[in-house]
């Protein structure tokens, strides 16, 4: 995303983002290996074959879409059964270890300390989100959206639009999407955040969506509240 110069010395301190919305898998926590292993295990158990590349193609997608792809690969289960089976494997992995991405916990805490409302917007279901919530300080998120709570998953903007609406209701604020930041790691995710009008920020992980109508950073470890505030000033200047 192109940046515009801004003379901070001559002006006032930029306002903090109105809200920050987070993807979970691959952005906050590196659960993609859990998903990839579970998908491969399920397909093989039904006599099919599944490549790493096929697994990567599902990263960030709505779970029903992924389940249909596994059916085409030979899994003889209903979509609901597939989602439940995969989710149980991922929950088991999280209970063993939560693989936080670099800088994620620190930035969550910094936003909370700054009083910035935060929402989790994920295509995983509530059973997985509940495990993450047990590992973070209470009150970190004011809202959360899971895959089974939307009619259209990522890359559709509905998940992030719902997240914005829930945050507005929780805080009593009128949020402007362009003044809110959405962190994502996948092709469907960054497309969803961008389509919802957020200041979308890509942190590549298992897949790399490349350049687009979003900001791209290498790691959350390089980000703080001041940096996010500058991003929004640069865009509006």
PDB file of C-alpha atoms in Angstrom:
ATOM      1  CA  UNK A   1       0.000   0.000   0.000  1.00  0.00           C
ATOM      2  CA  UNK A   2       1.518   3.337  -0.955  1.00  0.00           C
ATOM      3  CA  UNK A   3       2.354   5.620   1.941  1.00  0.00           C
ATOM      4  CA  UNK A   4       2.169   9.404   2.122  1.00  0.00           C
ATOM      5  CA  UNK A   5       4.665  11.495   4.061  1.00  0.00           C
ATOM      6  CA  UNK A   6       3.332  13.245   7.153  1.00  0.00           C
ATOM      7  CA  UNK A   7       5.033  15.778   9.384  1.00  0.00           C
ATOM      8  CA  UNK A   8       4.293  14.454  12.862  1.00  0.00           C
ATOM      9  CA  UNK A   9       6.484  17.105  14.457  1.00  0.00           C
ATOM     10  CA  UNK A  10       4.237  19.836  13.090  1.00  0.00           C
ATOM     11  CA  UNK A  11       0.955  18.176  13.995  1.00  0.00           C
ATOM     12  CA  UNK A  12      -0.684  16.423  16.855  1.00  0.00           C
ATOM     13  CA  UNK A  13      -0.201  12.825  17.859  1.00  0.00           C
ATOM     14  CA  UNK A  14      -2.264  10.615  15.521  1.00  0.00           C
ATOM     15  CA  UNK A  15      -5.350   9.005  17.008  1.00  0.00           C
ATOM     16  CA  UNK A  16      -5.204   5.309  17.687  1.00  0.00           C
ATOM     17  CA  UNK A  17      -7.195   2.929  15.457  1.00  0.00           C
ATOM     18  CA  UNK A  18     -10.893   2.787  16.293  1.00  0.00           C
ATOM     19  CA  UNK A  19     -10.647  -1.007  16.478  1.00  0.00           C
ATOM     20  CA  UNK A  20      -8.447  -3.935  15.527  1.00  0.00           C
ATOM     21  CA  UNK A  21      -9.903  -7.127  14.046  1.00  0.00           C
ATOM     22  CA  UNK A  22      -7.878 -10.303  14.004  1.00  0.00           C
ATOM     23  CA  UNK A  23      -7.860 -13.493  12.016  1.00  0.00           C
ATOM     24  CA  UNK A  24      -6.890 -16.443  14.209  1.00  0.00           C
ATOM     25  CA  UNK A  25      -5.413 -19.422  12.322  1.00  0.00           C
ATOM     26  CA  UNK A  26      -2.061 -18.468  10.848  1.00  0.00           C
ATOM     27  CA  UNK A  27      -2.240 -14.865  12.054  1.00  0.00           C
ATOM     28  CA  UNK A  28      -2.476 -14.964  15.845  1.00  0.00           C
ATOM     29  CA  UNK A  29      -1.600 -18.623  16.285  1.00  0.00           C
ATOM     30  CA  UNK A  30       0.174 -20.893  13.815  1.00  0.00           C
ATOM     31  CA  UNK A  31      -2.395 -23.677  13.749  1.00  0.00           C
ATOM     32  CA  UNK A  32      -2.092 -24.261  10.003  1.00  0.00           C
ATOM     33  CA  UNK A  33       0.182 -27.304  10.552  1.00  0.00           C
ATOM     34  CA  UNK A  34      -2.555 -28.790  12.761  1.00  0.00           C
ATOM     35  CA  UNK A  35      -5.141 -28.318  10.005  1.00  0.00           C
ATOM     36  CA  UNK A  36      -2.852 -29.633   7.273  1.00  0.00           C
ATOM     37  CA  UNK A  37      -2.001 -32.766   9.255  1.00  0.00           C
ATOM     38  CA  UNK A  38      -5.640 -33.419  10.152  1.00  0.00           C
ATOM     39  CA  UNK A  39      -6.806 -33.068   6.542  1.00  0.00           C
ATOM     40  CA  UNK A  40      -4.137 -35.453   5.274  1.00  0.00           C
ATOM     41  CA  UNK A  41      -4.885 -37.979   8.026  1.00  0.00           C
ATOM     42  CA  UNK A  42      -8.599 -37.945   7.265  1.00  0.00           C
ATOM     43  CA  UNK A  43      -8.193 -38.378   3.511  1.00  0.00           C
ATOM     44  CA  UNK A  44      -5.684 -41.216   3.896  1.00  0.00           C
ATOM     45  CA  UNK A  45      -7.954 -42.961   6.413  1.00  0.00           C
ATOM     46  CA  UNK A  46     -10.616 -43.076   3.691  1.00  0.00           C
ATOM     47  CA  UNK A  47      -8.217 -44.511   1.129  1.00  0.00           C
ATOM     48  CA  UNK A  48      -7.538 -41.305  -0.748  1.00  0.00           C
ATOM     49  CA  UNK A  49      -4.428 -39.240  -1.422  1.00  0.00           C
ATOM     50  CA  UNK A  50      -3.818 -35.670  -0.311  1.00  0.00           C
ATOM     51  CA  UNK A  51      -0.853 -33.448  -1.081  1.00  0.00           C
ATOM     52  CA  UNK A  52       0.622 -30.600   0.901  1.00  0.00           C
ATOM     53  CA  UNK A  53      -0.282 -28.287  -1.981  1.00  0.00           C
ATOM     54  CA  UNK A  54      -3.934 -29.336  -1.776  1.00  0.00           C
ATOM     55  CA  UNK A  55      -3.908 -28.517   1.905  1.00  0.00           C
ATOM     56  CA  UNK A  56      -2.377 -25.094   1.323  1.00  0.00           C
ATOM     57  CA  UNK A  57      -5.123 -24.323  -1.195  1.00  0.00           C
ATOM     58  CA  UNK A  58      -7.665 -24.570   1.645  1.00  0.00           C
ATOM     59  CA  UNK A  59      -5.868 -22.182   4.006  1.00  0.00           C
ATOM     60  CA  UNK A  60      -8.178 -19.384   5.095  1.00  0.00           C
ATOM     61  CA  UNK A  61     -11.288 -20.777   3.420  1.00  0.00           C
ATOM     62  CA  UNK A  62     -14.638 -21.414   5.070  1.00  0.00           C
ATOM     63  CA  UNK A  63     -14.714 -24.880   6.626  1.00  0.00           C
ATOM     64  CA  UNK A  64     -17.687 -26.135   4.554  1.00  0.00           C
ATOM     65  CA  UNK A  65     -15.706 -25.324   1.395  1.00  0.00           C
ATOM     66  CA  UNK A  66     -12.750 -27.265   2.739  1.00  0.00           C
ATOM     67  CA  UNK A  67     -14.989 -30.173   3.697  1.00  0.00           C
ATOM     68  CA  UNK A  68     -16.356 -30.358   0.160  1.00  0.00           C
ATOM     69  CA  UNK A  69     -12.795 -30.513  -1.189  1.00  0.00           C
ATOM     70  CA  UNK A  70     -12.057 -33.418   1.152  1.00  0.00           C
ATOM     71  CA  UNK A  71     -15.190 -35.203  -0.045  1.00  0.00           C
ATOM     72  CA  UNK A  72     -13.922 -34.891  -3.605  1.00  0.00           C
ATOM     73  CA  UNK A  73     -10.654 -36.460  -2.404  1.00  0.00           C
ATOM     74  CA  UNK A  74     -12.540 -39.506  -1.154  1.00  0.00           C
ATOM     75  CA  UNK A  75     -13.702 -38.727   2.381  1.00  0.00           C
ATOM     76  CA  UNK A  76     -17.038 -40.481   2.805  1.00  0.00           C
ATOM     77  CA  UNK A  77     -18.487 -38.315   5.540  1.00  0.00           C
ATOM     78  CA  UNK A  78     -21.047 -35.532   5.648  1.00  0.00           C
ATOM     79  CA  UNK A  79     -19.775 -31.960   5.708  1.00  0.00           C
ATOM     80  CA  UNK A  80     -20.740 -31.530   9.367  1.00  0.00           C
ATOM     81  CA  UNK A  81     -18.925 -34.730  10.302  1.00  0.00           C
ATOM     82  CA  UNK A  82     -15.778 -33.609   8.487  1.00  0.00           C
ATOM     83  CA  UNK A  83     -15.765 -30.210  10.191  1.00  0.00           C
ATOM     84  CA  UNK A  84     -16.259 -31.781  13.605  1.00  0.00           C
ATOM     85  CA  UNK A  85     -13.495 -34.339  13.009  1.00  0.00           C
ATOM     86  CA  UNK A  86     -10.972 -31.736  11.853  1.00  0.00           C
ATOM     87  CA  UNK A  87     -11.896 -29.300  14.611  1.00  0.00           C
ATOM     88  CA  UNK A  88     -11.391 -31.964  17.265  1.00  0.00           C
ATOM     89  CA  UNK A  89      -7.877 -32.628  15.965  1.00  0.00           C
ATOM     90  CA  UNK A  90      -7.036 -28.922  16.011  1.00  0.00           C
ATOM     91  CA  UNK A  91      -8.428 -28.517  19.539  1.00  0.00           C
ATOM     92  CA  UNK A  92      -6.233 -31.424  20.644  1.00  0.00           C
ATOM     93  CA  UNK A  93      -3.210 -29.692  19.127  1.00  0.00           C
ATOM     94  CA  UNK A  94      -3.983 -26.390  20.840  1.00  0.00           C
ATOM     95  CA  UNK A  95      -4.355 -28.151  24.176  1.00  0.00           C
ATOM     96  CA  UNK A  96      -0.865 -29.569  23.742  1.00  0.00           C
ATOM     97  CA  UNK A  97       0.632 -26.259  22.659  1.00  0.00           C
ATOM     98  CA  UNK A  98      -0.636 -22.899  21.454  1.00  0.00           C
ATOM     99  CA  UNK A  99       1.831 -21.886  18.723  1.00  0.00           C
ATOM    100  CA  UNK A 100       1.695 -18.104  18.980  1.00  0.00           C
ATOM    101  CA  UNK A 101       3.009 -16.151  16.045  1.00  0.00           C
ATOM    102  CA  UNK A 102       5.869 -13.725  16.820  1.00  0.00           C
ATOM    103  CA  UNK A 103       4.622 -10.523  18.397  1.00  0.00           C
ATOM    104  CA  UNK A 104       0.967 -11.580  18.517  1.00  0.00           C
ATOM    105  CA  UNK A 105       0.488 -11.745  22.275  1.00  0.00           C
ATOM    106  CA  UNK A 106       2.425  -8.545  22.771  1.00  0.00           C
ATOM    107  CA  UNK A 107       0.345  -6.601  20.261  1.00  0.00           C
ATOM    108  CA  UNK A 108      -2.918  -7.974  21.672  1.00  0.00           C
ATOM    109  CA  UNK A 109      -1.823  -6.774  25.107  1.00  0.00           C
ATOM    110  CA  UNK A 110      -0.697  -3.380  23.796  1.00  0.00           C
ATOM    111  CA  UNK A 111      -4.055  -2.770  22.108  1.00  0.00           C
ATOM    112  CA  UNK A 112      -5.895  -3.792  25.268  1.00  0.00           C
ATOM    113  CA  UNK A 113      -3.747  -1.449  27.348  1.00  0.00           C
ATOM    114  CA  UNK A 114      -4.427   1.400  24.894  1.00  0.00           C
ATOM    115  CA  UNK A 115      -8.170   0.805  25.164  1.00  0.00           C
ATOM    116  CA  UNK A 116      -8.558  -0.202  21.516  1.00  0.00           C
ATOM    117  CA  UNK A 117     -11.549  -2.518  20.994  1.00  0.00           C
ATOM    118  CA  UNK A 118     -10.600  -5.862  19.438  1.00  0.00           C
ATOM    119  CA  UNK A 119     -12.516  -8.616  17.691  1.00  0.00           C
ATOM    120  CA  UNK A 120     -11.575 -12.096  16.561  1.00  0.00           C
ATOM    121  CA  UNK A 121     -12.831 -12.956  13.062  1.00  0.00           C
ATOM    122  CA  UNK A 122     -12.106 -16.558  12.132  1.00  0.00           C
ATOM    123  CA  UNK A 123     -13.437 -19.331   9.937  1.00  0.00           C
ATOM    124  CA  UNK A 124     -12.723 -21.809  12.726  1.00  0.00           C
ATOM    125  CA  UNK A 125     -15.678 -22.716  14.881  1.00  0.00           C
ATOM    126  CA  UNK A 126     -16.499 -21.830  18.471  1.00  0.00           C
ATOM    127  CA  UNK A 127     -15.025 -25.043  19.883  1.00  0.00           C
ATOM    128  CA  UNK A 128     -11.558 -23.949  18.731  1.00  0.00           C
ATOM    129  CA  UNK A 129     -11.976 -20.284  19.660  1.00  0.00           C
ATOM    130  CA  UNK A 130     -12.964 -21.282  23.199  1.00  0.00           C
ATOM    131  CA  UNK A 131      -9.570 -22.947  23.627  1.00  0.00           C
ATOM    132  CA  UNK A 132      -7.761 -19.753  22.641  1.00  0.00           C
ATOM    133  CA  UNK A 133      -9.909 -17.631  24.939  1.00  0.00           C
ATOM    134  CA  UNK A 134      -8.764 -19.718  27.896  1.00  0.00           C
ATOM    135  CA  UNK A 135      -5.164 -18.708  27.175  1.00  0.00           C
ATOM    136  CA  UNK A 136      -5.550 -14.926  26.950  1.00  0.00           C
ATOM    137  CA  UNK A 137      -6.447 -12.264  29.524  1.00  0.00           C
ATOM    138  CA  UNK A 138     -10.160 -11.696  30.012  1.00  0.00           C
ATOM    139  CA  UNK A 139     -11.434  -8.663  28.145  1.00  0.00           C
ATOM    140  CA  UNK A 140      -8.881  -8.862  25.326  1.00  0.00           C
ATOM    141  CA  UNK A 141     -11.672  -9.236  22.777  1.00  0.00           C
ATOM    142  CA  UNK A 142     -14.962  -7.368  22.885  1.00  0.00           C
ATOM    143  CA  UNK A 143     -16.443  -9.477  20.085  1.00  0.00           C
ATOM    144  CA  UNK A 144     -15.764 -12.617  18.094  1.00  0.00           C
ATOM    145  CA  UNK A 145     -17.069 -14.110  14.859  1.00  0.00           C
ATOM    146  CA  UNK A 146     -16.701 -17.789  14.011  1.00  0.00           C
ATOM    147  CA  UNK A 147     -17.268 -19.734  10.833  1.00  0.00           C
ATOM    148  CA  UNK A 148     -20.618 -21.218  11.747  1.00  0.00           C
ATOM    149  CA  UNK A 149     -22.012 -17.764  12.621  1.00  0.00           C
ATOM    150  CA  UNK A 150     -21.946 -16.324   9.097  1.00  0.00           C
ATOM    151  CA  UNK A 151     -23.848 -17.269   5.968  1.00  0.00           C
ATOM    152  CA  UNK A 152     -20.884 -16.487   3.711  1.00  0.00           C
ATOM    153  CA  UNK A 153     -17.327 -17.119   4.833  1.00  0.00           C
ATOM    154  CA  UNK A 154     -14.085 -15.545   3.724  1.00  0.00           C
ATOM    155  CA  UNK A 155     -13.291 -14.223   1.087  1.00  0.00           C
ATOM    156  CA  UNK A 156     -16.747 -12.634   1.372  1.00  0.00           C
ATOM    157  CA  UNK A 157     -16.734  -9.469   3.532  1.00  0.00           C
ATOM    158  CA  UNK A 158     -19.560 -10.718   5.765  1.00  0.00           C
ATOM    159  CA  UNK A 159     -17.317 -12.023   8.585  1.00  0.00           C
ATOM    160  CA  UNK A 160     -15.531  -8.698   9.025  1.00  0.00           C
ATOM    161  CA  UNK A 161     -18.676  -6.644   8.571  1.00  0.00           C
ATOM    162  CA  UNK A 162     -20.267  -8.722  11.322  1.00  0.00           C
ATOM    163  CA  UNK A 163     -17.217  -8.186  13.487  1.00  0.00           C
ATOM    164  CA  UNK A 164     -17.464  -4.422  13.026  1.00  0.00           C
ATOM    165  CA  UNK A 165     -21.158  -4.468  13.852  1.00  0.00           C
ATOM    166  CA  UNK A 166     -20.650  -6.535  17.009  1.00  0.00           C
ATOM    167  CA  UNK A 167     -17.804  -4.270  18.144  1.00  0.00           C
ATOM    168  CA  UNK A 168     -19.980  -1.219  17.588  1.00  0.00           C
ATOM    169  CA  UNK A 169     -22.744  -2.764  19.663  1.00  0.00           C
ATOM    170  CA  UNK A 170     -20.342  -3.813  22.418  1.00  0.00           C
ATOM    171  CA  UNK A 171     -18.656  -0.426  22.703  1.00  0.00           C
ATOM    172  CA  UNK A 172     -21.469   1.913  21.747  1.00  0.00           C
ATOM    173  CA  UNK A 173     -19.229   3.476  19.096  1.00  0.00           C
ATOM    174  CA  UNK A 174     -19.941   4.275  15.480  1.00  0.00           C
ATOM    175  CA  UNK A 175     -16.982   2.596  13.794  1.00  0.00           C
ATOM    176  CA  UNK A 176     -15.591   3.614  10.435  1.00  0.00           C
ATOM    177  CA  UNK A 177     -14.150   0.573   8.665  1.00  0.00           C
ATOM    178  CA  UNK A 178     -11.327   2.599   7.128  1.00  0.00           C
ATOM    179  CA  UNK A 179     -10.184   3.617  10.618  1.00  0.00           C
ATOM    180  CA  UNK A 180     -10.079   0.007  11.798  1.00  0.00           C
ATOM    181  CA  UNK A 181      -7.261  -2.446  11.138  1.00  0.00           C
ATOM    182  CA  UNK A 182      -7.703  -6.058  10.079  1.00  0.00           C
ATOM    183  CA  UNK A 183      -4.778  -8.486  10.362  1.00  0.00           C
ATOM    184  CA  UNK A 184      -4.747 -11.504   8.035  1.00  0.00           C
ATOM    185  CA  UNK A 185      -2.385 -14.110   6.597  1.00  0.00           C
ATOM    186  CA  UNK A 186      -4.256 -15.833   3.750  1.00  0.00           C
ATOM    187  CA  UNK A 187      -5.673 -15.089   0.308  1.00  0.00           C
ATOM    188  CA  UNK A 188      -9.350 -15.489   1.363  1.00  0.00           C
ATOM    189  CA  UNK A 189      -8.745 -13.631   4.607  1.00  0.00           C
ATOM    190  CA  UNK A 190      -7.034 -10.563   3.231  1.00  0.00           C
ATOM    191  CA  UNK A 191      -9.649 -10.389   0.462  1.00  0.00           C
ATOM    192  CA  UNK A 192     -12.413 -10.463   3.093  1.00  0.00           C
ATOM    193  CA  UNK A 193     -10.851  -7.752   5.243  1.00  0.00           C
ATOM    194  CA  UNK A 194     -10.177  -5.562   2.210  1.00  0.00           C
ATOM    195  CA  UNK A 195     -13.703  -5.996   0.843  1.00  0.00           C
ATOM    196  CA  UNK A 196     -15.128  -4.962   4.218  1.00  0.00           C
ATOM    197  CA  UNK A 197     -13.288  -1.642   3.890  1.00  0.00           C
ATOM    198  CA  UNK A 198     -10.794  -2.229   6.684  1.00  0.00           C
ATOM    199  CA  UNK A 199      -7.210  -1.060   6.616  1.00  0.00           C
ATOM    200  CA  UNK A 200      -6.165  -4.615   5.767  1.00  0.00           C
ATOM    201  CA  UNK A 201      -2.709  -5.782   6.829  1.00  0.00           C
ATOM    202  CA  UNK A 202      -1.168  -8.951   5.457  1.00  0.00           C
ATOM    203  CA  UNK A 203       1.252 -10.994   7.585  1.00  0.00           C
ATOM    204  CA  UNK A 204       2.184 -13.903   5.256  1.00  0.00           C
ATOM    205  CA  UNK A 205       2.559 -17.334   6.793  1.00  0.00           C
ATOM    206  CA  UNK A 206       1.774 -20.729   5.214  1.00  0.00           C
ATOM    207  CA  UNK A 207       0.701 -19.033   1.985  1.00  0.00           C
ATOM    208  CA  UNK A 208       1.656 -15.714   0.432  1.00  0.00           C
ATOM    209  CA  UNK A 209      -1.082 -13.695  -1.294  1.00  0.00           C
ATOM    210  CA  UNK A 210       1.545 -11.314  -2.671  1.00  0.00           C
ATOM    211  CA  UNK A 211       0.969  -7.622  -3.279  1.00  0.00           C
ATOM    212  CA  UNK A 212      -2.487  -6.108  -3.492  1.00  0.00           C
ATOM    213  CA  UNK A 213      -4.789  -3.457  -2.059  1.00  0.00           C
ATOM    214  CA  UNK A 214      -3.459  -4.043   1.426  1.00  0.00           C
ATOM    215  CA  UNK A 215      -0.487  -3.233   3.605  1.00  0.00           C
ATOM    216  CA  UNK A 216       2.124  -5.957   3.866  1.00  0.00           C
ATOM    217  CA  UNK A 217       4.407  -6.559   6.853  1.00  0.00           C
ATOM    218  CA  UNK A 218       6.886  -9.304   7.670  1.00  0.00           C
ATOM    219  CA  UNK A 219       5.958  -9.855  11.310  1.00  0.00           C
ATOM    220  CA  UNK A 220       3.658  -8.622  14.062  1.00  0.00           C
ATOM    221  CA  UNK A 221       6.784  -8.274  16.194  1.00  0.00           C
ATOM    222  CA  UNK A 222       7.621  -5.092  14.273  1.00  0.00           C
ATOM    223  CA  UNK A 223       4.265  -3.445  15.062  1.00  0.00           C
ATOM    224  CA  UNK A 224       3.073  -1.334  17.975  1.00  0.00           C
ATOM    225  CA  UNK A 225       0.106   0.973  18.568  1.00  0.00           C
ATOM    226  CA  UNK A 226       2.055   4.005  17.378  1.00  0.00           C
ATOM    227  CA  UNK A 227       2.871   2.288  14.080  1.00  0.00           C
ATOM    228  CA  UNK A 228      -0.776   1.368  13.487  1.00  0.00           C
ATOM    229  CA  UNK A 229      -1.801   4.946  14.191  1.00  0.00           C
ATOM    230  CA  UNK A 230       0.727   6.222  11.636  1.00  0.00           C
ATOM    231  CA  UNK A 231      -0.612   3.796   9.021  1.00  0.00           C
ATOM    232  CA  UNK A 232      -4.072   5.336   9.233  1.00  0.00           C
ATOM    233  CA  UNK A 233      -2.745   8.913   9.139  1.00  0.00           C
ATOM    234  CA  UNK A 234      -0.640   8.103   6.067  1.00  0.00           C
ATOM    235  CA  UNK A 235      -3.643   6.755   4.192  1.00  0.00           C
ATOM    236  CA  UNK A 236      -5.933   9.655   5.058  1.00  0.00           C
ATOM    237  CA  UNK A 237      -3.313  12.369   4.489  1.00  0.00           C
TER     238      UNK A 237
END
